[in-house]
Coordinates of C-alpha atoms and ligand atoms in Angstrom, one line a residue:
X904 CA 22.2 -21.0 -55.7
X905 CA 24.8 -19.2 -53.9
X906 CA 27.2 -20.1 -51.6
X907 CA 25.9 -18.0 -48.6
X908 CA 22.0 -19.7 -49.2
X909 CA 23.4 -23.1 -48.9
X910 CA 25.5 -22.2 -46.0
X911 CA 22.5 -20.9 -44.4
X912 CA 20.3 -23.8 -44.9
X913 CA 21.4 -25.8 -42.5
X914 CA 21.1 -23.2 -39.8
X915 CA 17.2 -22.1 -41.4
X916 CA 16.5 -25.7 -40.9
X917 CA 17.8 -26.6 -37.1
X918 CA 16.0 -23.5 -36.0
X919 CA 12.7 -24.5 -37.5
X920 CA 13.2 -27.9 -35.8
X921 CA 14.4 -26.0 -32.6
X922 CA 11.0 -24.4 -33.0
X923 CA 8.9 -27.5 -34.0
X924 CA 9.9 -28.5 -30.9
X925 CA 9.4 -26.0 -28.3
X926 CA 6.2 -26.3 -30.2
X927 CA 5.4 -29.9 -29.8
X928 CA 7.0 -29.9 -25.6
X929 CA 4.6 -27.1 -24.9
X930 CA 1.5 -28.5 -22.8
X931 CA -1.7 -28.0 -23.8
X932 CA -4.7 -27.5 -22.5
X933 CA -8.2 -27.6 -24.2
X934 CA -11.1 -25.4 -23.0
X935 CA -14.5 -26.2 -23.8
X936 CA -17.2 -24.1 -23.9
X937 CA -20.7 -24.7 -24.2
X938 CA -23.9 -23.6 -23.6
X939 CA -27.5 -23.4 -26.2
X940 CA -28.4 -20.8 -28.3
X941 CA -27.8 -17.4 -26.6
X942 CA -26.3 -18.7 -23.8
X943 CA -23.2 -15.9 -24.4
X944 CA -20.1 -18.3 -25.2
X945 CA -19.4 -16.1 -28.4
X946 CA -19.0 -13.0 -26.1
X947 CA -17.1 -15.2 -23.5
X948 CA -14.8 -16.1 -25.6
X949 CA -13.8 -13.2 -27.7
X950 CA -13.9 -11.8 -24.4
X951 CA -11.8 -14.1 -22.3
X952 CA -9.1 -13.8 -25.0
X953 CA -9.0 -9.9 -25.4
X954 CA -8.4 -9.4 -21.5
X955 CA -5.5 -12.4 -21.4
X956 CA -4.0 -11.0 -25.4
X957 CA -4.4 -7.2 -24.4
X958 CA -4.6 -7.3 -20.8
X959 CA -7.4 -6.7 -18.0
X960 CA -8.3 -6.4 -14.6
X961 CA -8.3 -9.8 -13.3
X962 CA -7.4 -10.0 -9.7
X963 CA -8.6 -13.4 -9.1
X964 CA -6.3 -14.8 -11.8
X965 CA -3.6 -15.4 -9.6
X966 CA -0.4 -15.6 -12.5
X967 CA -2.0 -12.6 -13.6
X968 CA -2.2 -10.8 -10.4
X969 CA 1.1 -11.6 -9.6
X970 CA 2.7 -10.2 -13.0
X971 CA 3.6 -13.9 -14.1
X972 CA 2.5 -14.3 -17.4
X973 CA 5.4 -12.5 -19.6
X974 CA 2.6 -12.8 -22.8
X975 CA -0.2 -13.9 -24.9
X976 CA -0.7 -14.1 -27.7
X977 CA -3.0 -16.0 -30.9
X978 CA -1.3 -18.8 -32.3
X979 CA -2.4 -21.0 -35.4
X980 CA -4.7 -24.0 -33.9
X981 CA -4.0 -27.5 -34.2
X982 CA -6.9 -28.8 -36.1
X983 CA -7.2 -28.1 -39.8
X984 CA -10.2 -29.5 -39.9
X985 CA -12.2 -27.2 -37.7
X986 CA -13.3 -23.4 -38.7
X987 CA -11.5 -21.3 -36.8
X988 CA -12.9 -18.7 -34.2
X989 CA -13.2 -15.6 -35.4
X990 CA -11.9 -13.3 -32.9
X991 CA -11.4 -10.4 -35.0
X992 CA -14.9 -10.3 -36.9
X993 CA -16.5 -10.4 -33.2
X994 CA -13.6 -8.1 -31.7
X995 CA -14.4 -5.2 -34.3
X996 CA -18.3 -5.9 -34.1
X997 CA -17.5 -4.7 -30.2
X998 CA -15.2 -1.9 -30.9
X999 CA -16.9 -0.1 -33.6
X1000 CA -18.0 3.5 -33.6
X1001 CA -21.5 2.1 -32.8
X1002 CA -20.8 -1.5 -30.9
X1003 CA -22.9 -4.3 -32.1
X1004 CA -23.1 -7.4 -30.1
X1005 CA -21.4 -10.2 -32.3
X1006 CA -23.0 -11.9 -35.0
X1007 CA -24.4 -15.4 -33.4
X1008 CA -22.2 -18.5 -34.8
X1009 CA -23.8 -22.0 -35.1
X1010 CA -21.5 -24.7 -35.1
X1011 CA -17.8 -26.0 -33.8
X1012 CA -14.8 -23.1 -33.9
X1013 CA -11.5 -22.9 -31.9
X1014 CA -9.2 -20.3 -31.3
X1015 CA -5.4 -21.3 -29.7
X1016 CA -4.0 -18.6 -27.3
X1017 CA -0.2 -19.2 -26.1
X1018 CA 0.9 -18.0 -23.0
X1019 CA 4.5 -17.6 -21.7
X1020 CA 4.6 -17.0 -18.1
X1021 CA 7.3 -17.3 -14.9
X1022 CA 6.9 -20.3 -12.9
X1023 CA 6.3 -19.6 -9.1
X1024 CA 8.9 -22.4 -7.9
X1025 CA 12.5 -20.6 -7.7
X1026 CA 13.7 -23.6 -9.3
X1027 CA 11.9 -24.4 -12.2
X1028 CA 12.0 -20.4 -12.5
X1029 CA 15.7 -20.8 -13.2
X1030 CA 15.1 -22.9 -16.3
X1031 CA 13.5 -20.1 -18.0
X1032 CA 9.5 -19.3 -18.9
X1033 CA 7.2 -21.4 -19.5
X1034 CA 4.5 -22.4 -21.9
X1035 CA 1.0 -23.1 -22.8
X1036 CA -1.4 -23.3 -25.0
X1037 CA -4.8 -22.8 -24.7
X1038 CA -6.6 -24.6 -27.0
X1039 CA -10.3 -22.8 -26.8
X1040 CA -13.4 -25.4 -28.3
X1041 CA -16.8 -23.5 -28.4
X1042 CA -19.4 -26.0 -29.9
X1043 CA -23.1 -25.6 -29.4
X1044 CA -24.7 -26.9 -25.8
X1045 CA -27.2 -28.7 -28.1
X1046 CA -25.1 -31.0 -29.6
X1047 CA -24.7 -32.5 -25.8
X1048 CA -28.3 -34.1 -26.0
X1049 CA -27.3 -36.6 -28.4
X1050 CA -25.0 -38.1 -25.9
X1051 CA -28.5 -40.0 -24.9
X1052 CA -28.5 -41.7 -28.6
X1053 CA -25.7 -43.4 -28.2
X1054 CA -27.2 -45.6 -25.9
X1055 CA -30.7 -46.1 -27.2
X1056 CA -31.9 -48.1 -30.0
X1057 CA -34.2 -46.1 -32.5
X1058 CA -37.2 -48.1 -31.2
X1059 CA -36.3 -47.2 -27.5
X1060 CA -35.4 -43.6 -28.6
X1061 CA -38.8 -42.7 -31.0
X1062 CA -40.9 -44.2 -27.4
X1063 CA -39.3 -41.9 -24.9
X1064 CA -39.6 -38.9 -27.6
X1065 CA -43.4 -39.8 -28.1
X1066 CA -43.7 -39.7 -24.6
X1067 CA -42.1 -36.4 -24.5
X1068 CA -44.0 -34.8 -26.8
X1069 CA -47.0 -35.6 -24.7
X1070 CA -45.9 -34.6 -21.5
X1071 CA -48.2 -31.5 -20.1
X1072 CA -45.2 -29.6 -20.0
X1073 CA -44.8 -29.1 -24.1
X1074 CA -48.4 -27.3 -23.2
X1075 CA -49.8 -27.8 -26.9
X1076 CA -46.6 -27.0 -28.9
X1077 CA -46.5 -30.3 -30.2
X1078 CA -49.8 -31.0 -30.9
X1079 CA -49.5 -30.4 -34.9
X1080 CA -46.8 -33.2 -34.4
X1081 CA -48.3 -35.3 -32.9
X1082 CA -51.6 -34.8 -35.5
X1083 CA -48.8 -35.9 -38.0
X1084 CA -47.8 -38.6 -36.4
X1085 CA -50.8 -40.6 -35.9
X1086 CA -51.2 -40.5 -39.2
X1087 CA -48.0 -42.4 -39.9
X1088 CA -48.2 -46.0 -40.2
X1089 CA -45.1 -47.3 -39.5
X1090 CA -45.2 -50.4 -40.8
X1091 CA -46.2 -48.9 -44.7
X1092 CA -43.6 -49.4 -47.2
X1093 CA -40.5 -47.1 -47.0
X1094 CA -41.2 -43.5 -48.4
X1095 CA -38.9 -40.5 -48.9
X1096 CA -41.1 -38.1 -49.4
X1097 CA -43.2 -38.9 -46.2
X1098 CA -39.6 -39.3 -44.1
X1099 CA -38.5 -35.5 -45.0
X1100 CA -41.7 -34.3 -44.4
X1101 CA -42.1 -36.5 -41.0
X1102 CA -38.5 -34.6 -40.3
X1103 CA -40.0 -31.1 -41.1
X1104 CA -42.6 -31.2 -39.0
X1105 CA -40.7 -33.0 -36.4
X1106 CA -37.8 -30.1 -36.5
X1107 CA -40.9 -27.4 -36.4
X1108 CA -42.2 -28.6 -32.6
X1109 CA -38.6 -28.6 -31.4
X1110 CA -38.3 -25.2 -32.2
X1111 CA -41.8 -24.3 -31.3
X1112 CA -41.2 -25.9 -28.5
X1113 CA -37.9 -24.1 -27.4
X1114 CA -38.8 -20.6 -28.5
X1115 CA -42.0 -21.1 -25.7
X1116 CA -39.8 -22.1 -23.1
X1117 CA -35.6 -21.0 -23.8
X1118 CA -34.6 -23.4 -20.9
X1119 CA -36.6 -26.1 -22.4
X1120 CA -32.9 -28.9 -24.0
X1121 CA -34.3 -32.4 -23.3
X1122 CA -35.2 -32.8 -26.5
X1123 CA -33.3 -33.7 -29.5
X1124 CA -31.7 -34.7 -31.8
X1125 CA -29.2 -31.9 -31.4
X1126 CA -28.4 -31.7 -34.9
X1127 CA -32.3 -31.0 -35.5
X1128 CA -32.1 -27.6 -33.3
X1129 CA -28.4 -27.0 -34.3
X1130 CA -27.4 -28.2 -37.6
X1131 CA -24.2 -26.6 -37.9
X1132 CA -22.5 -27.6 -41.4
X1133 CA -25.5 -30.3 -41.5
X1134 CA -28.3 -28.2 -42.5
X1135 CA -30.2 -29.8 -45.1
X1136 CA -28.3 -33.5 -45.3
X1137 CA -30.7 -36.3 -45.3
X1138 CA -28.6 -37.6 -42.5
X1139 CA -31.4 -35.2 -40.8
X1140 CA -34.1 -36.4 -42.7
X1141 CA -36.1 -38.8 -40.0
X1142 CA -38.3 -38.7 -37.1
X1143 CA -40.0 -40.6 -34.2
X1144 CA -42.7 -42.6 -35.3
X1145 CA -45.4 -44.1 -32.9
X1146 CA -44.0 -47.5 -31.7
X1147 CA -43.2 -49.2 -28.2
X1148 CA -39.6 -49.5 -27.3
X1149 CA -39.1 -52.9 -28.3
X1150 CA -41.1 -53.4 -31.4
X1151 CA -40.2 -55.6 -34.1
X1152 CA -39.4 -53.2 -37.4
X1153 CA -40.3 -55.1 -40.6
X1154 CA -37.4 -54.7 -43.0
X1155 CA -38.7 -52.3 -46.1
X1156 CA -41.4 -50.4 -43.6
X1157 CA -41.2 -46.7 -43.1
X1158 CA -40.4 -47.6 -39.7
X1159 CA -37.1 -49.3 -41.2
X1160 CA -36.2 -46.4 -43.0
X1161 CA -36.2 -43.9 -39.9
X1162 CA -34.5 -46.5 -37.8
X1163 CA -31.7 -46.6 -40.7
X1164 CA -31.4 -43.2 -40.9
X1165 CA -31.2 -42.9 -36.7
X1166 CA -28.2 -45.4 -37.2
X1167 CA -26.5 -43.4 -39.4
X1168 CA -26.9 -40.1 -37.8
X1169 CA -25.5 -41.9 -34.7
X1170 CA -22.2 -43.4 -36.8
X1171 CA -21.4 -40.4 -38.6
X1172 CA -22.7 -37.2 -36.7
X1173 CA -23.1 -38.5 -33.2
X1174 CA -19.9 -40.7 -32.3
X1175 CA -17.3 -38.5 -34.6
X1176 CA -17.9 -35.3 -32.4
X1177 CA -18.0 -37.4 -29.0
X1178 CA -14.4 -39.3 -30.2
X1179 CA -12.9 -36.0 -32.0
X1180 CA -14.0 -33.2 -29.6
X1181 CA -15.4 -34.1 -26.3
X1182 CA -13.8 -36.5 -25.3
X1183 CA -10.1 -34.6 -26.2
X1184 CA -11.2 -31.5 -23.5
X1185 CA -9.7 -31.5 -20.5
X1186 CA -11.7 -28.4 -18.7
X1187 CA -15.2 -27.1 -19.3
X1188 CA -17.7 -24.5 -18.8
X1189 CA -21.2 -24.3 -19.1
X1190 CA -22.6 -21.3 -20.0
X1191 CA -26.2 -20.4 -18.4
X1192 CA -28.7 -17.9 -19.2
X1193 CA -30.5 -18.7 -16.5
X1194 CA -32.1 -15.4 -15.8
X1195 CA -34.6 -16.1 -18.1
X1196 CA -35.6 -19.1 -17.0
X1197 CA -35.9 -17.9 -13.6
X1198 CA -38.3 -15.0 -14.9
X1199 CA -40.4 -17.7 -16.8
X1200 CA -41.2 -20.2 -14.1
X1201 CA -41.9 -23.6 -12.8
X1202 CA -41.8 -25.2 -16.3
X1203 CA -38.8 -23.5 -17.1
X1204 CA -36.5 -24.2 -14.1
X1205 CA -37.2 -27.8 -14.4
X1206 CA -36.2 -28.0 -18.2
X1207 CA -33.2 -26.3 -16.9
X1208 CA -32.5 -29.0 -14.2
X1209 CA -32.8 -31.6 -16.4
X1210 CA -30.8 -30.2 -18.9
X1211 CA -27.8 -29.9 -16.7
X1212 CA -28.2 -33.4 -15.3
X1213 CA -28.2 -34.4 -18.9
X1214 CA -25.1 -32.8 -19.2
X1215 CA -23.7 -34.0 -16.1
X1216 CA -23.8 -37.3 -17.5
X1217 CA -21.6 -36.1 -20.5
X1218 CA -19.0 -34.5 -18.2
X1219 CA -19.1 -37.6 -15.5
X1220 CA -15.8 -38.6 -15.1
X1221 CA -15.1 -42.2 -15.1
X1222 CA -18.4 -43.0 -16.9
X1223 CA -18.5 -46.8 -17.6
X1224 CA -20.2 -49.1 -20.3
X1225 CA -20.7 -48.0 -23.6
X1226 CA -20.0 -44.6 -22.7
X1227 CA -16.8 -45.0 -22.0
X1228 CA -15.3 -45.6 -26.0
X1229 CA -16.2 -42.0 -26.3
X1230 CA -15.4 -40.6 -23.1
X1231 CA -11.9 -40.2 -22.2
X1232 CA -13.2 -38.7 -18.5
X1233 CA -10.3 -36.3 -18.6
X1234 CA -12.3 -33.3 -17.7
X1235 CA -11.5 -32.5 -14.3
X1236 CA -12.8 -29.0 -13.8
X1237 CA -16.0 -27.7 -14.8
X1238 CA -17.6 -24.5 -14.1
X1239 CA -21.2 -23.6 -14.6
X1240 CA -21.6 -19.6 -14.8
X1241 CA -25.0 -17.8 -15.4
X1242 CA -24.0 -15.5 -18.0
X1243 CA -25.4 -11.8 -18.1
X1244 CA -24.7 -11.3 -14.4
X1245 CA -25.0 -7.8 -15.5
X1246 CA -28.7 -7.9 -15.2
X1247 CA -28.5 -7.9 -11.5
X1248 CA -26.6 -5.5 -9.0
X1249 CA -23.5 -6.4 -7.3
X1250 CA -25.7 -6.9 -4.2
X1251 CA -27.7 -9.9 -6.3
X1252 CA -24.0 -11.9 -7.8
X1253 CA -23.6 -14.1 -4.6
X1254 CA -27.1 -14.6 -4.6
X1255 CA -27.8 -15.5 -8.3
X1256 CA -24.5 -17.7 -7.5
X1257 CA -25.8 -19.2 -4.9
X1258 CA -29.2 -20.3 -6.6
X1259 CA -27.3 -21.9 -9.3
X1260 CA -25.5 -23.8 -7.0
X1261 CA -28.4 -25.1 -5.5
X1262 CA -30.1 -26.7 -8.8
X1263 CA -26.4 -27.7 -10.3
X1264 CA -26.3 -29.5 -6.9
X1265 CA -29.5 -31.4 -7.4
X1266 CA -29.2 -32.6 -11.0
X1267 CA -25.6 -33.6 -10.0
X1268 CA -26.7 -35.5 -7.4
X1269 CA -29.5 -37.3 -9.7
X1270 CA -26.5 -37.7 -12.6
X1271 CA -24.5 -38.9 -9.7
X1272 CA -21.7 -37.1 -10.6
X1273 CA -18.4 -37.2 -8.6
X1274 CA -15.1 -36.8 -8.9
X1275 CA -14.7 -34.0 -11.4
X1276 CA -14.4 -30.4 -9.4
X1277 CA -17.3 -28.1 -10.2
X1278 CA -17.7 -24.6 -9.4
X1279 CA -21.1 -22.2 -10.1
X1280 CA -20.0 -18.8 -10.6
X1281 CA -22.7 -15.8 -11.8
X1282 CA -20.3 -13.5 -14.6
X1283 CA -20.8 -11.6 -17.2
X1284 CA -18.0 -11.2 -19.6
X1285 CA -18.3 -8.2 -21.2
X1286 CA -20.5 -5.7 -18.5
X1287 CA -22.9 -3.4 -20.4
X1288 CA -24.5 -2.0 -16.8
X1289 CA -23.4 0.1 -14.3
X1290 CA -24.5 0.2 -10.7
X1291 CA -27.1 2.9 -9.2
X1292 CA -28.6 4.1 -6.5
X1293 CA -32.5 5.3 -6.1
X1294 CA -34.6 5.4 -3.3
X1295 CA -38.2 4.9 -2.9
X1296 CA -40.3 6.0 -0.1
X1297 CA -36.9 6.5 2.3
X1298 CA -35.5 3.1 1.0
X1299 CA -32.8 3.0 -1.0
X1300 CA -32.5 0.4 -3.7
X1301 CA -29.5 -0.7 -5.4
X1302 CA -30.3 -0.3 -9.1
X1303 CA -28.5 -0.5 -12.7
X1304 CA -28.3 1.3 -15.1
X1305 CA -27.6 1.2 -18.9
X1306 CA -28.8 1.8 -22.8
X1307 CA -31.1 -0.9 -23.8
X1308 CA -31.1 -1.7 -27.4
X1309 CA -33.4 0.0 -29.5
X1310 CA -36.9 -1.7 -29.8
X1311 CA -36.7 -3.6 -26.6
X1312 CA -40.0 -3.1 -24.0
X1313 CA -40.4 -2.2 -20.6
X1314 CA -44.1 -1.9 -19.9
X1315 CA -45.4 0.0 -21.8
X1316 CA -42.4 1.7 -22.7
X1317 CA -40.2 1.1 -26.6
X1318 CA -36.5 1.7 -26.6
X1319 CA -34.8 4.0 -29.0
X1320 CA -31.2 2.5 -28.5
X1321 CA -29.8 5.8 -27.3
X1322 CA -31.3 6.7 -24.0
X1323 CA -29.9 5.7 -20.6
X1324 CA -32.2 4.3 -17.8
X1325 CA -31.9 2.8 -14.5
X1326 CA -34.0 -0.4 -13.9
X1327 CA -34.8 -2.0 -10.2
X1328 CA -34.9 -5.9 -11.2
X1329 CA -36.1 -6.7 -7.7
X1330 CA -34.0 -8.7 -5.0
X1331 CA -33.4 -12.3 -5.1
X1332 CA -33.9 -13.7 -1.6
X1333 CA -31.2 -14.2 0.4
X1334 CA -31.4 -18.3 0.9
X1335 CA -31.7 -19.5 -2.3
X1336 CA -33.9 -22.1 -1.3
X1337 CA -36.3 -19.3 -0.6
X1338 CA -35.3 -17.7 -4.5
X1339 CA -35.7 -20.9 -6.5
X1340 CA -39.1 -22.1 -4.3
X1341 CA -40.2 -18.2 -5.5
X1342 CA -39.3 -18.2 -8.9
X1343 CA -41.0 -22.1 -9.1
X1344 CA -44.2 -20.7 -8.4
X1345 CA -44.4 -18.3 -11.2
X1346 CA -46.9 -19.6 -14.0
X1347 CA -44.8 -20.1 -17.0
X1348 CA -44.3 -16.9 -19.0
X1349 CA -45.1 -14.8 -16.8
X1350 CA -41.7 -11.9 -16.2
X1351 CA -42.3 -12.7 -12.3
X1352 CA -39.0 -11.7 -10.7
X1353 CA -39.5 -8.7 -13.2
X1354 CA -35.9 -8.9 -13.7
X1355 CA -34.6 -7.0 -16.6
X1356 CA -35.3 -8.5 -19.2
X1357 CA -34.1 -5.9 -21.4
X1358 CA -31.0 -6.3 -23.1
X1359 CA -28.6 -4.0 -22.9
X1360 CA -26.4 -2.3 -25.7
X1361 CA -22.8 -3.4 -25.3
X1362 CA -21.1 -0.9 -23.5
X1363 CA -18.9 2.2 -25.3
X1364 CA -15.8 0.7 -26.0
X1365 CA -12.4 2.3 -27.4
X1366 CA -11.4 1.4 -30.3
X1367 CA -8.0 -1.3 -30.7
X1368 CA -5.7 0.6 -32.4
X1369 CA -2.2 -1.3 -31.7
X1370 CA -1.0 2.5 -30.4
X1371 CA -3.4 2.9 -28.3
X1372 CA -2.8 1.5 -24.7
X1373 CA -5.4 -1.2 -24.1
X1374 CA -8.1 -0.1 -22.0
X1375 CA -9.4 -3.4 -19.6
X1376 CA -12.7 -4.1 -21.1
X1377 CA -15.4 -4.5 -17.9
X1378 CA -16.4 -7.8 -16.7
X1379 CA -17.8 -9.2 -13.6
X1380 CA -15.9 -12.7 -12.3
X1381 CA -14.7 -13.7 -15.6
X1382 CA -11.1 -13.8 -13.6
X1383 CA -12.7 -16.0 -11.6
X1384 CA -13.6 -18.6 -14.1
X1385 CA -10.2 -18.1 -15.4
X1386 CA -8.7 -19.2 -12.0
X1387 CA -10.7 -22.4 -11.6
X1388 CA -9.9 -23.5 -15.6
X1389 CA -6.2 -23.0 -15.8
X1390 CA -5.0 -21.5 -12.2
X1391 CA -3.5 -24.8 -11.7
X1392 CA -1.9 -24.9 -15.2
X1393 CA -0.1 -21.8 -14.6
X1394 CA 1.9 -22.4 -11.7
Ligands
GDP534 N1 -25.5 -7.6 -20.9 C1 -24.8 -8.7 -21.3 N2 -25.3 -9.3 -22.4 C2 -24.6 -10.4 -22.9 C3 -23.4 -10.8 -22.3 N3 -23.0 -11.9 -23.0 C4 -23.9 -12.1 -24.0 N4 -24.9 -11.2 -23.9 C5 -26.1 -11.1 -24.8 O1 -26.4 -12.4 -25.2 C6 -26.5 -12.5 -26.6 C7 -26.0 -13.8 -27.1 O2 -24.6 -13.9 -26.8 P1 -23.6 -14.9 -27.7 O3 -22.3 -14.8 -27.1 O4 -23.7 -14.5 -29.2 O5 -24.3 -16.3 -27.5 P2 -23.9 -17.7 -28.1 O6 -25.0 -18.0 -29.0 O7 -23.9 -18.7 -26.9 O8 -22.6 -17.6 -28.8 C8 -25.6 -11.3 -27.1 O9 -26.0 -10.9 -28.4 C9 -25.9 -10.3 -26.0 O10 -27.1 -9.6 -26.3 C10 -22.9 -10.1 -21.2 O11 -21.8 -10.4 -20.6 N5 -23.7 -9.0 -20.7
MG535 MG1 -21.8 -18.2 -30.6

């Protein structure tokens, strides 16, 4: 070893430490984001971090607006343990030559973003920039209905989820489990084979059941819909089996079995992500696609109410009991956006905002949420649509326009992927009392606000060379979001 290394070591060492602690005194903040299946939080998210890393248009983010944040930029995550969001992967799938919307991801991921900005008190300014990280959680909406296990026996859980299955509503997509079921006895001796294929046919109706009706997150287990790293353990291998809430389970009975299995889903699925993840977020948003489920109906709009009041519970702060070993109650901001925004004109945002207001303000009132501050906000992260104008019969009617993908339907008519049209989804009404009572009456399935339910291509964008200088990718109120989930961080 030479003289100058040793010399230097010293130095190497109290600037790592200088830097492992800047690290360790800079604030965090940890973002969830949910949503089911489709909902958008993959798009939102790669996104979200593209306009704050590369810069955007974001007005309503005040430190933005007001040139405060000095930079952003990816920084390695805190937890090992979880994958990692893959920005780049779904950041390229955008940008290409011909942009593909990103691959859909099924489990946990998070992404940390650090951002150095200017404080807006002259005095705290003096001391220098500041910091944050941004600790970004995307884990599957699903996964929320298992909050409900946790305080429900097996017995009590396998009732309600009989009851369930026979509610009108399911309108026959259960009926080859519930063939199966009565056929179960559960007080017969213990059998594997007839638990895993109890499970199978159990797992088949929820999906049946959710592919009818998109909306339709009452039931679970979560894990059943959205196995993540699960898929295939026989911690998934059980089912509901025919028996009243508070029957006596004879030790060695299939019943037993299912009941063991329930517990063990609960201890090693259920509580580690309610202690590990949840309950260490401090903000939140819900991710929506309620356009669908306003084109689909009655049916629909109610799943979606009660899926929100289910996870209204989850995000009530100050939750008592048994609840609260797992829930810290730190979240104190929540938003709730319909994603896709896109699918409507400008003229329909305050509208569609407006609606969801309405039935996030009915299922909170059921959940009897208070305390945390919610906001409903209609975006669309990444805007594949323009705005247009046609007129019909002297009217004019505020229209968009874009390329839907190739082999979507309108009427009668296939896409190709390549050619442009302009679609009128119809108006929402102005009170959204009046809009949710109309889109209530709809018989489920039926496209009644005919609004477009096309998808779109992602729009054309340019490609991220480091040279290049960053184009703002479009967007409608995702700087709004922004402002209501770390505004007040950034001050
Ligand atoms: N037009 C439009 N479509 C979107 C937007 N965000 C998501 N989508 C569509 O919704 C699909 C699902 O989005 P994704 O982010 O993968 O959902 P996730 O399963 O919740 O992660 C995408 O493949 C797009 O077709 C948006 O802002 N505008
Ligand atoms: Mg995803």
């Amino acid at each position: 070893m030479q003289l100058s290394d040793l010399a230097l070591a010293p130095l190497d060492a109290l600037r790592s430490t200088r830097s492992y602690i800047a690290d360790i005194t800079t604030p965090t903040l940890r973002l969830g984001v949910t949503g089911l299946a489709r909902a958008g939080k993959t798009v939102f998210i790669t996104s979200l971090v593209r306009n704050l890393v590369r810069g955007g248009r974001l007005p309503f983010l005040s430190a933005y607006a007001q040139v405060r944040i000095l930079s952003a930029e990816l920084t390695p995550q805190p937890d090992d343990g979880v994958p990692r969001f893959d920005y780049e992967r779904h950041l390229a799938s955008l940008t290409g030559a011909e942009p593909v919307w990103p691959e859909s991801t099924r489990a946990i991921s998070q992404l940390r973003v650090t951002l150095t900005f200017e404080r807006t008190n002259a005095l705290a300014r003096a001391l220098g920039p500041a910091r944050l990280h941004i600790d970004i959680v995307d884990y599957p909406g699903e996964w929320l209905l298992d909050l409900a296990l946790l305080g429900k026996s097996y017995a009590q859980w396998a009732a309600d989820a009989m009851v369930m299955a026979r509610a009108p509503a399911r309108g026959g997509s259960a009926d080859a489990w519930l063939a199966h079921v009565a056929r179960l006895d559960p007080a017969a001796p213990a059998d594997e084979a007839a638990a895993i294929r109890a499970a199978e046919v159990f797992t088949t109706y929820l999906h049946a059941a959710r592919a009818k009706e998109p909306a339709l997150s009452t039931v679970g287990p979560g894990r059943f819909l959205m196995p993540g790293e699960r898929e295939g353990s026989p911690l998934l291998c059980f089912a509901p089996l025919d028996i009243a809430p508070d029957a006596r389970i004879a030790s060695g009975s299939l019943a037993a079995m299912m009941a063991r299995r329930y517990e063990s889903y609960r201890a090693q699925v259920v509580k580690p992500f309610f202690q590990d993840h949840f309950s260490r977020l401090d903000r939140q948003i819900v991710l929506i696609d309620a356009l669908t489920a306003l084109n689909r109906g009655a049916h629909a709009i109610d799943d979606l109410s009660h899926a929100l009041e289910a996870a209204l519970v989850a995000f009530r702060p100050g939750a008592r009991g048994w609840l609260s070993m797992f829930l810290s109650s730190r979240i104190d901001r929540i938003v709730f956006a319909v994603t896709k925004a896109d699918h409507l004109p400008a003229s329909s945002h305050d509208r569609l905002e407006r609606l969801l207001g309405l039935i996030v303000e009915n299922a909170a009132r059921r959940a009897e949420t208070a305390g945390a501050d919610i906001r409903t906000l209609a975006i669309a992260a990444l805007r594949a649509t323009s705005e247009a104008r046609a007129s019909r019969n002297g009217e004019t009617l505020a229209c968009i326009k874009g390329v839907p993908l190739s082999g979507e339907r309108l009427g009668e008519r296939v896409f190709d992927g390549r050619s442009e049209i302009a679609i009128f989804p119809g108006d929402l009404d102005v009170d959204p009392r009046a809009a949710l009572a109309a889109a209530r009456i709809l018989p489920a399935g039926e496209a009644g606000l005919g609004m477009g339910l096309v998808r779109f291509r992602p729009p054309r964008l340019p490609p991220e060379g480091s040279t290049i200088e960053a184009q703002p990718w479009p967007h409608i109120r995702l700087d709004k979001a922004l402002e209501h989930l770390l505004g007040d961080r950034l001050v």
